[in-house]
mmCIF file of N, CA and C in Angstrom:
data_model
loop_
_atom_site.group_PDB
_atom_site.id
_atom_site.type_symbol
_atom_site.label_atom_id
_atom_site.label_comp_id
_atom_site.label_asym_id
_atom_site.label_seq_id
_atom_site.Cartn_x
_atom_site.Cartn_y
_atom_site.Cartn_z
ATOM 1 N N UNK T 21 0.822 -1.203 0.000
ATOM 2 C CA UNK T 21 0.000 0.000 0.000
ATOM 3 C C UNK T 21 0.860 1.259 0.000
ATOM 4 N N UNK T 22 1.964 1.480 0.760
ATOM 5 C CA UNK T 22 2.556 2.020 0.816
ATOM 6 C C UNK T 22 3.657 2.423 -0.340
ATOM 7 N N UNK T 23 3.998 1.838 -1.770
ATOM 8 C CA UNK T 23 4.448 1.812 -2.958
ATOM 9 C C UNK T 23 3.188 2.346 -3.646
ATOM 10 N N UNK T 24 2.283 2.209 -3.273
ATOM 11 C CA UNK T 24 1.212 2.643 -4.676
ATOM 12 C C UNK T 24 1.101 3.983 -3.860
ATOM 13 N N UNK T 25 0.939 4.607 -2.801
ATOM 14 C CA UNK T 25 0.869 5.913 -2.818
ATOM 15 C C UNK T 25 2.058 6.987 -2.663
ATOM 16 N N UNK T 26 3.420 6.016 -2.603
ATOM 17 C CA UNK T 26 4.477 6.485 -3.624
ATOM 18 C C UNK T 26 4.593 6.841 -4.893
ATOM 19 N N UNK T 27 4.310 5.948 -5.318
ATOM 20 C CA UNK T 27 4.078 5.859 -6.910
ATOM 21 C C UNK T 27 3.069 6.633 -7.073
ATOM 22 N N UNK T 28 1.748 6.886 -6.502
ATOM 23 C CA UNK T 28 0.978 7.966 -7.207
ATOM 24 C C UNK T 28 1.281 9.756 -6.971
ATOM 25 N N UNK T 29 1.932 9.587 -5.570
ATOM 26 C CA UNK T 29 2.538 11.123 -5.522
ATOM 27 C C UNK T 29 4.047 11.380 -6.251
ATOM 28 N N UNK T 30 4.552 10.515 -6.598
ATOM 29 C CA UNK T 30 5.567 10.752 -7.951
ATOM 30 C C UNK T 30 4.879 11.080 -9.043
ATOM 31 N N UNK T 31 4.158 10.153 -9.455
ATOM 32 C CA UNK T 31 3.241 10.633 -10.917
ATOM 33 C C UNK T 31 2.245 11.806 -11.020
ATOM 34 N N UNK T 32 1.949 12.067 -9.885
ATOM 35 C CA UNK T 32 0.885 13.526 -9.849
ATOM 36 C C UNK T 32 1.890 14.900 -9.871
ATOM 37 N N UNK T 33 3.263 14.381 -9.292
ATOM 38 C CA UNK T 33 4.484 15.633 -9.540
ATOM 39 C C UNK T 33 5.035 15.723 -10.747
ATOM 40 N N UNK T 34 5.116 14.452 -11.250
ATOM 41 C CA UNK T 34 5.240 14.466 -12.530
ATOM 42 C C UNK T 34 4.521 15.104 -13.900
ATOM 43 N N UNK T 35 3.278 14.856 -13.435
ATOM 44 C CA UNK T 35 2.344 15.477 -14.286
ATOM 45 C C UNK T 35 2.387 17.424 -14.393
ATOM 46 N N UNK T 36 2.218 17.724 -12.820
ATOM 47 C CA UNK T 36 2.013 18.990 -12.688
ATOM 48 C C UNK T 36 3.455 19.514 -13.238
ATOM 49 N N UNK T 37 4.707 18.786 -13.497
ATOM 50 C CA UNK T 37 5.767 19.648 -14.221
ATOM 51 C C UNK T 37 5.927 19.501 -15.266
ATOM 52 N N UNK T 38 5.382 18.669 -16.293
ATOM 53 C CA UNK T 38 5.176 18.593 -17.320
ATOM 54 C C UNK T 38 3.848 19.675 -18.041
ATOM 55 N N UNK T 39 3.020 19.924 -17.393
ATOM 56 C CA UNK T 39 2.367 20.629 -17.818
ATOM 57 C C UNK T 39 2.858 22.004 -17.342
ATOM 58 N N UNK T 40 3.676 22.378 -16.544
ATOM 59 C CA UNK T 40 4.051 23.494 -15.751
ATOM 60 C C UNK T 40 4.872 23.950 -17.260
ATOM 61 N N UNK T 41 5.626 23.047 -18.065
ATOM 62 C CA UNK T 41 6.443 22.997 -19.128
ATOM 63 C C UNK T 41 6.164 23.088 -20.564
ATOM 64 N N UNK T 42 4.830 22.546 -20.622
ATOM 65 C CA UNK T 42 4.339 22.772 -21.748
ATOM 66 C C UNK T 42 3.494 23.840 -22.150
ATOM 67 N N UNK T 43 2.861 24.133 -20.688
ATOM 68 C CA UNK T 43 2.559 25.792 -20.925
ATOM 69 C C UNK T 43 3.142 26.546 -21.336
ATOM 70 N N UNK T 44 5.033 26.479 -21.008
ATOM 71 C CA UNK T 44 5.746 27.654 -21.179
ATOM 72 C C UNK T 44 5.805 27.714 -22.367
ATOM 73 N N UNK T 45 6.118 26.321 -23.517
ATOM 74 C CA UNK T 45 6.218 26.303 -24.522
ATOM 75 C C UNK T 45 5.314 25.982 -25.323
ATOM 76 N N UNK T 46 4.513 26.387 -25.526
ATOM 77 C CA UNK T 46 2.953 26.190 -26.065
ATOM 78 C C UNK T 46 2.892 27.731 -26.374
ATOM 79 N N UNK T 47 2.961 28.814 -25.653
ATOM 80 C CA UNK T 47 3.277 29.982 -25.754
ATOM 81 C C UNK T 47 4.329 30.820 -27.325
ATOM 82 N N UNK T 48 3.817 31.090 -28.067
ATOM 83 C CA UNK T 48 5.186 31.755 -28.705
ATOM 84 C C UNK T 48 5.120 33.309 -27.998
ATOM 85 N N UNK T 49 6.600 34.194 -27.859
ATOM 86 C CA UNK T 49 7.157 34.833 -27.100
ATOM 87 C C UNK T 49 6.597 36.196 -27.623
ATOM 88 N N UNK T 50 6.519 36.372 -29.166
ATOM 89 C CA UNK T 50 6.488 37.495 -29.822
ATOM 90 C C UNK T 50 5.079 37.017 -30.843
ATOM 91 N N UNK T 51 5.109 37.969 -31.464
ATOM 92 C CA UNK T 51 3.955 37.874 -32.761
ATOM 93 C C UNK T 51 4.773 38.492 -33.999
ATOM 94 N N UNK T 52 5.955 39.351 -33.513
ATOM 95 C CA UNK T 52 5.868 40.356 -34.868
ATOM 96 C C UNK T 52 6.993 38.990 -35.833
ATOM 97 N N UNK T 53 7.310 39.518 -37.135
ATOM 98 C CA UNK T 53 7.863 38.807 -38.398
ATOM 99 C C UNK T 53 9.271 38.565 -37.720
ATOM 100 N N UNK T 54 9.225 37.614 -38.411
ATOM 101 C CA UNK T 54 10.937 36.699 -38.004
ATOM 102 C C UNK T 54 12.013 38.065 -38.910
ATOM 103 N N UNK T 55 12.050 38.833 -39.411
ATOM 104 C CA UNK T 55 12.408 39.858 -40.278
ATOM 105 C C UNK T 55 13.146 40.836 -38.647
ATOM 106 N N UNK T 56 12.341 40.675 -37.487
ATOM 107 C CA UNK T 56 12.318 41.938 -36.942
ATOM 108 C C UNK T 56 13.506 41.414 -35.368
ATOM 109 N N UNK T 57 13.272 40.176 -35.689
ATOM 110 C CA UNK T 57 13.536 39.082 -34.275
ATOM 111 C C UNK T 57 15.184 39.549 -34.208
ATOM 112 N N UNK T 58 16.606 39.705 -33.667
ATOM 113 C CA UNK T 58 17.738 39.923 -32.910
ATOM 114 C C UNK T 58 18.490 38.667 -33.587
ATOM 115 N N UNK T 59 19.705 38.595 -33.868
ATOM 116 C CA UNK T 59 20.608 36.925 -33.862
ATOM 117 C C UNK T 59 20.406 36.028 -32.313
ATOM 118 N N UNK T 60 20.635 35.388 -32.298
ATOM 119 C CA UNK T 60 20.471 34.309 -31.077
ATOM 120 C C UNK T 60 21.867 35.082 -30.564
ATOM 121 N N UNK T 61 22.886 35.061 -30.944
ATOM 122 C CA UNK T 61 24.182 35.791 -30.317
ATOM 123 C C UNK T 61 23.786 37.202 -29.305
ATOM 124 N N UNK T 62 22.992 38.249 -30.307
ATOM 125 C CA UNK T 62 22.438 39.083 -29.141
ATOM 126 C C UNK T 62 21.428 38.931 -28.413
ATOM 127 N N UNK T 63 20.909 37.856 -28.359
ATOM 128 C CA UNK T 63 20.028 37.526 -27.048
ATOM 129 C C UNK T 63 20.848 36.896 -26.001
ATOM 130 N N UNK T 64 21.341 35.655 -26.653
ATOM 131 C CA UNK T 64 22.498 35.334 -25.388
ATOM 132 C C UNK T 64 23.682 36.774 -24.812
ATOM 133 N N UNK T 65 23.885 37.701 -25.208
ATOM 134 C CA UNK T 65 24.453 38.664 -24.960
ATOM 135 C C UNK T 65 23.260 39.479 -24.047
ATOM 136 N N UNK T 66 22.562 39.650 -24.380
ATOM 137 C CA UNK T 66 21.416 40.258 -23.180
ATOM 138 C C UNK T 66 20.911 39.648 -22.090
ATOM 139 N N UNK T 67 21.102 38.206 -22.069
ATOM 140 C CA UNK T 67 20.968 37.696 -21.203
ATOM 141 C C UNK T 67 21.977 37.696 -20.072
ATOM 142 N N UNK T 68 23.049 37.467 -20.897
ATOM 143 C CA UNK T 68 23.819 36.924 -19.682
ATOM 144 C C UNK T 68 24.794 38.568 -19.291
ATOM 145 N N UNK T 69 24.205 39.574 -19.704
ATOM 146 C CA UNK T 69 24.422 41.051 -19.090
ATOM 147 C C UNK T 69 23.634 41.221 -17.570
ATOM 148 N N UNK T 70 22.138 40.288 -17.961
ATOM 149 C CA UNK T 70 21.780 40.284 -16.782
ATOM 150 C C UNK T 70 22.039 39.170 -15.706
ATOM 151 N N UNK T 71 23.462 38.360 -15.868
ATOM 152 C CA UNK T 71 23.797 37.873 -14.851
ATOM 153 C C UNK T 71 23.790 36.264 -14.915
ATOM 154 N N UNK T 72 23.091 35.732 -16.408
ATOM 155 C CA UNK T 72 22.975 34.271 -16.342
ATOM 156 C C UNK T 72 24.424 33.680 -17.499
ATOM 157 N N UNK T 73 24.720 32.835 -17.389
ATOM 158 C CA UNK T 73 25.716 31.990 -17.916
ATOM 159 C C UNK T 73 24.979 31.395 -18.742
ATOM 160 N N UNK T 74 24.756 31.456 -20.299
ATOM 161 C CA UNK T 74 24.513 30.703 -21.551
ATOM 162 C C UNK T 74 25.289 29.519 -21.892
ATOM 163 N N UNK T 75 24.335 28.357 -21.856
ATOM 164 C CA UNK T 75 25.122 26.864 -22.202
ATOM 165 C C UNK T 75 24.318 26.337 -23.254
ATOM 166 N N UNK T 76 23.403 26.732 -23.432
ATOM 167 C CA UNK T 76 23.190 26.831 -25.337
ATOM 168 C C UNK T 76 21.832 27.125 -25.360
ATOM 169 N N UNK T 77 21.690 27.532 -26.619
ATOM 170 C CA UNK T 77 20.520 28.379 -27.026
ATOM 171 C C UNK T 77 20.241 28.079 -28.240
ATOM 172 N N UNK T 78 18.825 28.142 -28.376
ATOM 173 C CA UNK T 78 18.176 28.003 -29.822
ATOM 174 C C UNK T 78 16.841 28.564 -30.200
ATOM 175 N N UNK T 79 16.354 29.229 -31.127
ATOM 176 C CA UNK T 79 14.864 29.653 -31.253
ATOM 177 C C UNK T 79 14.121 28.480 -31.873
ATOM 178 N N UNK T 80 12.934 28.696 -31.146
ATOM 179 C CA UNK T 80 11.815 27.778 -31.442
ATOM 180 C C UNK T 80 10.448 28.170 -30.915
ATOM 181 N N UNK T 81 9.292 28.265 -31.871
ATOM 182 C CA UNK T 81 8.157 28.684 -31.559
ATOM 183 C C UNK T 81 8.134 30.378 -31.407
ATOM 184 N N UNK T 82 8.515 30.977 -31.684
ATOM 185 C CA UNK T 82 8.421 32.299 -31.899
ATOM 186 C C UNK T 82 9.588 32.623 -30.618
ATOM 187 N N UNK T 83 10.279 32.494 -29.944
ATOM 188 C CA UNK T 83 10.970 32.467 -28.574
ATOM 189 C C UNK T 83 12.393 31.855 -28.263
ATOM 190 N N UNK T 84 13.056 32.660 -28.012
ATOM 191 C CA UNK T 84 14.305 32.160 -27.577
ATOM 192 C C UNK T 84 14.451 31.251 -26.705
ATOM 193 N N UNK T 85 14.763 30.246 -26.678
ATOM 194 C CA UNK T 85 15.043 29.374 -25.371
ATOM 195 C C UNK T 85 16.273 29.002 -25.182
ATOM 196 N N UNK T 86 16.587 29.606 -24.223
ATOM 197 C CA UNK T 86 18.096 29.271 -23.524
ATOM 198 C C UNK T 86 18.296 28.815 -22.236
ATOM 199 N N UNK T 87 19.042 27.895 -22.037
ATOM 200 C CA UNK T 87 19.689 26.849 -21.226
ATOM 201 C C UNK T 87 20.749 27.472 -20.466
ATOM 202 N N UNK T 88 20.127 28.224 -19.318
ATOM 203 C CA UNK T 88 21.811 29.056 -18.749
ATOM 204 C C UNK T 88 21.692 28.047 -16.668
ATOM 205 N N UNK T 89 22.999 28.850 -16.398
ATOM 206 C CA UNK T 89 23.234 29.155 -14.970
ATOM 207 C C UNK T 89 22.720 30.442 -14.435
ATOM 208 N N UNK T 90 21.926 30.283 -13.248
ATOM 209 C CA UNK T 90 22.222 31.768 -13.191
ATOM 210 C C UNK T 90 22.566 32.274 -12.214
ATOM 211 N N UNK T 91 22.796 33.283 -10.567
ATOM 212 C CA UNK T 91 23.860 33.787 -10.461
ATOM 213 C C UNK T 91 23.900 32.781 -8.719
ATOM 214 N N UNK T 92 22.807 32.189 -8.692
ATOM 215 C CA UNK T 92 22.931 30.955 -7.314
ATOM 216 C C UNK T 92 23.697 29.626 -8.495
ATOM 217 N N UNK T 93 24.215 30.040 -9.324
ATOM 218 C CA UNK T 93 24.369 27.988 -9.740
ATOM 219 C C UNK T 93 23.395 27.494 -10.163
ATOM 220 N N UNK T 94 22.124 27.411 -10.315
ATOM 221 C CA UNK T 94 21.066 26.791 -10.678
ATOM 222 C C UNK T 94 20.966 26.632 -11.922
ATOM 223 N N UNK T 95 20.635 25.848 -12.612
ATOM 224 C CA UNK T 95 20.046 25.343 -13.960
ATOM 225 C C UNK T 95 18.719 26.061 -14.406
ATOM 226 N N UNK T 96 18.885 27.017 -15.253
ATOM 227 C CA UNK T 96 17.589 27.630 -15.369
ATOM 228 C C UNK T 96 17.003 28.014 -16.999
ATOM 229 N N UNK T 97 15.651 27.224 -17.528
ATOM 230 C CA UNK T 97 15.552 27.565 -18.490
ATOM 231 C C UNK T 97 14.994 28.929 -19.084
ATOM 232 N N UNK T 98 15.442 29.465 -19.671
ATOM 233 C CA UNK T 98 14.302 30.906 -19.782
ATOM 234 C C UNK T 98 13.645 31.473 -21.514
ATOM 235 N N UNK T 99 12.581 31.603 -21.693
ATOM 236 C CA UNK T 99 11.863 31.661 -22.629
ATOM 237 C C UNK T 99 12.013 33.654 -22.593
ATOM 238 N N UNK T 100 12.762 33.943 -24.149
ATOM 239 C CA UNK T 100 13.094 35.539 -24.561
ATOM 240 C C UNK T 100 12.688 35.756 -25.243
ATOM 241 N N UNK T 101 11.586 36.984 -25.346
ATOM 242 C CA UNK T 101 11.135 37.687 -26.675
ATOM 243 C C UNK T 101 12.256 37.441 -27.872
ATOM 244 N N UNK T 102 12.369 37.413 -28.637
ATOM 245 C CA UNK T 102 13.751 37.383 -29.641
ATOM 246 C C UNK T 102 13.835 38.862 -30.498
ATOM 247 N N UNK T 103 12.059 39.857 -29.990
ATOM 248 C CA UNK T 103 12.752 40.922 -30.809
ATOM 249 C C UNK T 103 13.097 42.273 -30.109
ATOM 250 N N UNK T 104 13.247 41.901 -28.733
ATOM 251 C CA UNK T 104 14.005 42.471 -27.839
ATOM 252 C C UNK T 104 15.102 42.300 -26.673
ATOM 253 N N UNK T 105 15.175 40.868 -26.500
ATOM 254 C CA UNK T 105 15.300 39.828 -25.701
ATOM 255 C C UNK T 105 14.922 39.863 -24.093
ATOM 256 N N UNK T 106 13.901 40.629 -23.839
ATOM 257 C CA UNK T 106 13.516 40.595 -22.274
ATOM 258 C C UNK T 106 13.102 38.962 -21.859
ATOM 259 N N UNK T 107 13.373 38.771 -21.034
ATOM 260 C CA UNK T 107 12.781 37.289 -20.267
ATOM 261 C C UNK T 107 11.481 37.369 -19.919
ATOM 262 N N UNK T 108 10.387 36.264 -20.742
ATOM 263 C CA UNK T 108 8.810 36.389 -20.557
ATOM 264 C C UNK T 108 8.464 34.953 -19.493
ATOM 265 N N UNK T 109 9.768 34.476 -19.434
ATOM 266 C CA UNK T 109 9.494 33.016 -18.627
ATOM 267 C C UNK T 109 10.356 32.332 -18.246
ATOM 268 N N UNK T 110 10.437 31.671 -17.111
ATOM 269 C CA UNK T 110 11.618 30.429 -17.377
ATOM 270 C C UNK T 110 10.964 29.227 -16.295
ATOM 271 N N UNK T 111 11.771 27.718 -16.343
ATOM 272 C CA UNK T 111 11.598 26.796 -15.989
ATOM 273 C C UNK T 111 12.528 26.571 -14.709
#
């Protein structure tokens, strides 16, 4: 008895961060034309002005998503407008 209500409060945490995740990215960041959006170089440059360590980055879904440190050590994902690069989210 005691494994199955292990196992179900693992899987109900599981769930709520997966959806905590797919919200973020279900989201695109901007609306305006890919014409108007920054290089990924100056977003990772705006980012990590404000203090996070870039360990890689890529656009997808209208939104920058980058994979940094930030200034506790932590692993932190964060979702960037790309045609300004302010931070609209992170994981």
């Amino acid at each position: 008895m005691r494994k199955i209500t292990i196992l179900t409060a693992a899987a109900a945490l599981l769930a709520a961060a997966a959806t905590a995740h797919a919200g973020s990215l279900g989201r695109p960041c901007t609306a305006a034309p890919q014409t108007n959006w920054l290089p990924l170089e100056q977003l990772q440059a705006r980012v990590e002005a404000q203090g996070y360590k870039v360990q890689k980055a890529k656009l997808k879904n209208a939104c920058g998503e980058l994979y940094t440190i930030d200034k506790s050590g932590s692993r932190v994902e964060l979702f960037v407008d790309p045609t300004s690069g302010q931070i609209v989210g992170q994981l």
